[in-house]
Amino acid sequence: MSPDTWTFDLASADGWINLVSAVFMVVGAVMSLGAAIGLLRFPDLLSRMHAATKPQVLGLFLLLASIGLQMRTWWVWPVLLVAWIFQLLTVPVSAHMVGRAGYRTKHLHRELLTSDELEAVVQKAAAKAAREDGSGDGPERQS
Amino acid sequence: MMQAVLAVTAVIFSLAATGAIIRIARGPSLLDRVLASDVLLAILGGALCVDMAVNRHLNNLMLVVAISVIGFIGSVTVARFVADRREQPSEP
């Protein structure tokens, strides 16, 4: 069946499924466009990371759901679910690594942050490391 | 009618890929480029998904999963080995 013959005839269930999957496809594509606009317009790395996750999770979910609706079979849904769950598992890890490296190399506008809970942890770890260095060198540095 | 949906998504994906490529070319730091290339891979996977949905086949499904694996490994590796080589601490 060629894609030309597909209709959005709302009297039949087929037309409804076509309409829903078409809406999913367009919205999933708009997620990618939103990520690109966010990449171009946002000021620093951390806010660009916020925009970059849209097509990776919600956009991929909408597009995989449109595949499942168009295939009209049940066995394809577990395969699509596995693909989406794999993406859900890998995206937070890579976002964590990129955000951590961005914080360490100071790719952020500190005045744009509303709260920085990591700074207290970093300073505590730095103070602890300095204390351990000092106790190893000699008694005069212990304070 | 489905051809119209295909054309609309093709235009949107092309604009999104153009934006991501502009950010890769212009991005002030390495991490911006890594993030933009990750978005470009997501856009490519989305375009493959639209192709599968419109033409009703599943040939590209493993390719979509492989693209997500490549994006994950690439961004984690670059973020692990990134170092600060700039003089001033904040981005211009």
Tab-separated table of C-alpha atoms in Angstrom:
chain	number	residue	atom	x	y	z
A	1	MET	CA	0.000	0.000	0.000
A	2	SER	CA	1.464	3.289	-1.075
A	3	PRO	CA	1.494	6.245	1.304
A	4	ASP	CA	-0.535	8.195	-1.249
A	5	THR	CA	-3.631	6.159	-0.549
A	6	TRP	CA	-3.632	6.837	3.188
A	7	THR	CA	-6.469	9.070	4.240
A	8	PHE	CA	-7.546	10.774	7.396
A	9	ASP	CA	-11.118	9.491	7.035
A	10	LEU	CA	-12.486	9.994	10.525
A	11	ALA	CA	-15.424	7.631	9.996
A	12	SER	CA	-13.107	4.617	10.276
A	13	ALA	CA	-10.655	3.547	12.938
A	14	ASP	CA	-7.917	3.479	10.310
A	15	GLY	CA	-8.337	7.167	9.636
A	16	TRP	CA	-8.127	7.972	13.345
A	17	ILE	CA	-4.937	5.923	13.722
A	18	ASN	CA	-3.434	7.683	10.716
A	19	LEU	CA	-4.374	11.072	12.133
A	20	VAL	CA	-2.919	10.338	15.579
A	21	SER	CA	0.330	8.989	14.149
A	22	ALA	CA	0.628	12.001	11.808
A	23	VAL	CA	0.190	14.352	14.768
A	24	PHE	CA	2.815	12.356	16.722
A	25	MET	CA	5.257	12.596	13.822
A	26	VAL	CA	4.852	16.347	13.409
A	27	VAL	CA	5.099	17.019	17.154
A	28	GLY	CA	8.170	14.781	17.403
A	29	ALA	CA	9.798	16.721	14.580
A	30	VAL	CA	8.914	20.014	16.275
A	31	MET	CA	10.742	18.743	19.386
A	32	SER	CA	13.919	18.502	17.278
A	33	LEU	CA	13.352	22.012	15.974
A	34	GLY	CA	12.888	23.276	19.524
A	35	ALA	CA	16.164	21.662	20.542
A	36	ALA	CA	17.954	23.352	17.639
A	37	ILE	CA	16.437	26.762	18.466
A	38	GLY	CA	17.399	26.288	22.109
A	39	LEU	CA	20.951	25.366	21.103
A	40	LEU	CA	21.210	28.527	19.049
A	41	ARG	CA	19.592	30.960	21.462
A	42	PHE	CA	20.454	29.876	25.006
A	43	PRO	CA	23.424	31.610	26.632
A	44	ASP	CA	25.501	28.854	28.241
A	45	LEU	CA	26.122	25.108	28.313
A	46	LEU	CA	23.766	24.171	31.133
A	47	SER	CA	20.724	25.866	29.591
A	48	ARG	CA	21.601	24.367	26.204
A	49	MET	CA	21.630	20.944	27.845
A	50	HIS	CA	18.059	21.596	28.974
A	51	ALA	CA	16.945	22.165	25.385
A	52	ALA	CA	18.947	19.245	23.998
A	53	THR	CA	17.011	16.577	25.894
A	54	LYS	CA	13.684	17.253	24.174
A	55	PRO	CA	14.177	15.168	20.992
A	56	GLN	CA	16.157	12.546	22.864
A	57	VAL	CA	13.330	11.453	25.172
A	58	LEU	CA	9.905	12.880	24.301
A	59	GLY	CA	10.598	13.262	20.575
A	60	LEU	CA	11.862	9.703	20.265
A	61	PHE	CA	8.869	8.449	22.268
A	62	LEU	CA	6.395	10.188	19.943
A	63	LEU	CA	8.136	8.933	16.796
A	64	LEU	CA	8.395	5.340	18.068
A	65	ALA	CA	4.703	5.482	19.026
A	66	SER	CA	3.849	6.610	15.502
A	67	ILE	CA	5.812	3.640	14.128
A	68	GLY	CA	3.861	1.322	16.420
A	69	LEU	CA	0.548	2.842	15.311
A	70	GLN	CA	1.421	2.593	11.645
A	71	MET	CA	2.616	-1.012	11.747
A	72	ARG	CA	-0.807	-2.200	13.012
A	73	THR	CA	0.711	-5.176	14.826
A	74	TRP	CA	1.148	-5.950	18.511
A	75	TRP	CA	4.528	-7.662	18.467
A	76	VAL	CA	6.329	-4.478	17.425
A	77	TRP	CA	5.448	-2.588	20.626
A	78	PRO	CA	7.869	-4.472	22.954
A	79	VAL	CA	10.707	-3.860	20.490
A	80	LEU	CA	9.956	-0.135	20.400
A	81	LEU	CA	9.651	-0.075	24.197
A	82	VAL	CA	13.087	-1.676	24.535
A	83	ALA	CA	14.571	0.935	22.188
A	84	TRP	CA	12.961	3.759	24.172
A	85	ILE	CA	13.981	2.383	27.585
A	86	PHE	CA	17.535	2.038	26.316
A	87	GLN	CA	17.489	5.699	25.366
A	88	LEU	CA	16.035	6.563	28.802
A	89	LEU	CA	18.913	4.720	30.483
A	90	THR	CA	21.717	6.256	28.440
A	91	VAL	CA	20.589	9.888	28.172
A	92	PRO	CA	20.824	10.754	31.915
A	93	VAL	CA	24.304	9.237	32.157
A	94	SER	CA	25.682	11.241	29.241
A	95	ALA	CA	23.902	14.403	30.451
A	96	HIS	CA	25.420	13.888	33.905
A	97	MET	CA	28.907	13.481	32.454
A	98	VAL	CA	28.584	16.535	30.202
A	99	GLY	CA	27.152	18.668	33.004
A	100	ARG	CA	29.881	17.564	35.405
A	101	ALA	CA	32.617	18.358	32.902
A	102	GLY	CA	30.928	21.685	32.151
A	103	TYR	CA	30.841	22.571	35.841
A	104	ARG	CA	34.463	21.577	36.361
A	105	THR	CA	35.687	23.580	33.386
A	106	LYS	CA	33.413	26.520	34.358
A	107	HIS	CA	31.306	26.646	31.204
A	108	LEU	CA	28.457	28.350	32.984
A	109	HIS	CA	27.174	31.795	33.732
A	110	ARG	CA	27.141	31.805	37.479
A	111	GLU	CA	24.808	34.785	37.670
A	112	LEU	CA	22.104	32.785	35.852
A	113	LEU	CA	21.978	30.053	38.505
A	114	THR	CA	19.217	30.241	41.075
A	115	SER	CA	20.992	27.855	43.431
A	116	ASP	CA	24.293	26.019	43.346
A	117	GLU	CA	24.189	23.036	45.665
A	118	LEU	CA	27.317	21.524	44.165
A	119	GLU	CA	29.578	24.372	45.260
A	120	ALA	CA	29.259	23.541	48.977
A	121	VAL	CA	30.143	19.907	48.248
A	122	VAL	CA	33.129	20.920	46.109
A	123	GLN	CA	34.440	23.308	48.760
A	124	LYS	CA	33.995	20.701	51.497
A	125	ALA	CA	35.922	18.133	49.439
A	126	ALA	CA	38.648	20.700	48.684
A	127	ALA	CA	38.947	21.599	52.379
A	128	LYS	CA	39.166	17.930	53.303
A	129	ALA	CA	41.868	17.313	50.690
A	130	ALA	CA	43.825	20.345	51.910
A	131	ARG	CA	43.573	19.126	55.502
A	132	GLU	CA	44.861	15.682	54.577
A	133	ASP	CA	47.729	17.220	52.622
A	134	GLY	CA	48.594	19.437	55.556
A	135	SER	CA	48.657	16.608	58.110
A	136	GLY	CA	50.964	14.597	55.877
A	137	ASP	CA	53.540	17.380	55.558
A	138	GLY	CA	54.211	18.293	59.172
A	139	PRO	CA	52.791	19.492	62.464
A	140	GLU	CA	53.145	23.210	61.700
A	141	ARG	CA	50.392	23.130	59.074
A	142	GLN	CA	47.725	21.633	61.291
A	143	SER	CA	45.202	24.327	62.096
B	1	MET	CA	-2.194	12.882	2.448
B	2	MET	CA	0.678	11.153	4.174
B	3	GLN	CA	3.023	12.786	1.658
B	4	ALA	CA	2.109	16.179	3.153
B	5	VAL	CA	3.071	14.947	6.635
B	6	LEU	CA	6.310	13.580	5.217
B	7	ALA	CA	7.114	16.919	3.547
B	8	VAL	CA	6.342	18.909	6.715
B	9	THR	CA	8.522	16.682	8.905
B	10	ALA	CA	11.310	16.763	6.299
B	11	VAL	CA	11.342	20.571	6.342
B	12	ILE	CA	11.288	20.695	10.149
B	13	PHE	CA	14.087	18.129	10.480
B	14	SER	CA	16.174	20.002	7.908
B	15	LEU	CA	15.824	23.274	9.827
B	16	ALA	CA	16.669	21.512	13.098
B	17	ALA	CA	19.747	19.847	11.585
B	18	THR	CA	20.867	23.203	10.196
B	19	GLY	CA	20.600	24.773	13.649
B	20	ALA	CA	22.560	21.945	15.256
B	21	ILE	CA	25.284	22.173	12.578
B	22	ILE	CA	25.527	25.942	13.082
B	23	ARG	CA	26.025	25.338	16.805
B	24	ILE	CA	28.685	22.697	16.073
B	25	ALA	CA	30.533	25.153	13.835
B	26	ARG	CA	30.171	28.166	16.124
B	27	GLY	CA	30.085	26.649	19.603
B	28	PRO	CA	32.561	28.394	21.881
B	29	SER	CA	33.653	25.268	23.732
B	30	LEU	CA	34.183	21.581	23.071
B	31	LEU	CA	31.256	20.589	25.276
B	32	ASP	CA	28.858	22.751	23.259
B	33	ARG	CA	29.957	20.932	20.128
B	34	VAL	CA	29.523	17.544	21.783
B	35	LEU	CA	26.030	18.498	22.913
B	36	ALA	CA	25.098	19.795	19.454
B	37	SER	CA	26.401	16.646	17.773
B	38	ASP	CA	24.332	14.595	20.214
B	39	VAL	CA	21.271	16.599	19.155
B	40	LEU	CA	22.229	16.042	15.514
B	41	LEU	CA	22.303	12.281	16.116
B	42	ALA	CA	18.881	12.497	17.803
B	43	ILE	CA	17.547	14.394	14.769
B	44	LEU	CA	18.948	11.706	12.464
B	45	GLY	CA	17.285	8.974	14.544
B	46	GLY	CA	14.019	10.872	14.442
B	47	ALA	CA	14.194	11.186	10.675
B	48	LEU	CA	14.801	7.436	10.394
B	49	CYS	CA	11.768	6.843	12.655
B	50	VAL	CA	9.563	9.027	10.428
B	51	ASP	CA	10.759	7.117	7.368
B	52	MET	CA	9.856	3.818	9.029
B	53	ALA	CA	6.431	5.079	10.103
B	54	VAL	CA	5.466	6.538	6.725
B	55	ASN	CA	6.682	3.611	4.637
B	56	ARG	CA	5.635	0.962	7.184
B	57	HIS	CA	8.807	-1.038	7.572
B	58	LEU	CA	11.180	-1.786	10.443
B	59	ASN	CA	14.496	-1.943	8.600
B	60	ASN	CA	16.051	1.011	10.417
B	61	LEU	CA	15.118	0.127	13.996
B	62	MET	CA	18.505	-1.379	14.871
B	63	LEU	CA	20.140	1.638	13.236
B	64	VAL	CA	18.181	3.958	15.562
B	65	VAL	CA	19.338	1.978	18.600
B	66	ALA	CA	22.931	1.986	17.290
B	67	ILE	CA	22.778	5.756	16.794
B	68	SER	CA	21.705	6.243	20.392
B	69	VAL	CA	24.580	4.008	21.544
B	70	ILE	CA	27.051	6.023	19.448
B	71	GLY	CA	25.781	9.310	20.878
B	72	PHE	CA	26.036	7.966	24.425
B	73	ILE	CA	29.562	6.607	24.062
B	74	GLY	CA	30.785	9.688	22.208
B	75	SER	CA	29.486	12.276	24.646
B	76	VAL	CA	30.574	10.298	27.728
B	77	THR	CA	34.072	9.778	26.336
B	78	VAL	CA	34.593	13.416	25.368
B	79	ALA	CA	33.150	14.660	28.671
B	80	ARG	CA	35.469	12.311	30.562
B	81	PHE	CA	38.617	13.612	28.901
B	82	VAL	CA	37.756	17.283	28.465
B	83	ALA	CA	40.149	19.801	29.998
B	84	ASP	CA	40.030	23.539	30.479
B	85	ARG	CA	42.544	25.251	28.197
B	86	ARG	CA	41.252	28.799	28.404
B	87	GLU	CA	42.658	31.726	30.325
B	88	GLN	CA	39.539	33.459	31.599
B	89	PRO	CA	37.108	31.357	33.648
B	90	SER	CA	33.766	32.433	32.155
B	91	GLU	CA	32.405	32.159	28.656
B	92	PRO	CA	32.387	35.411	26.604
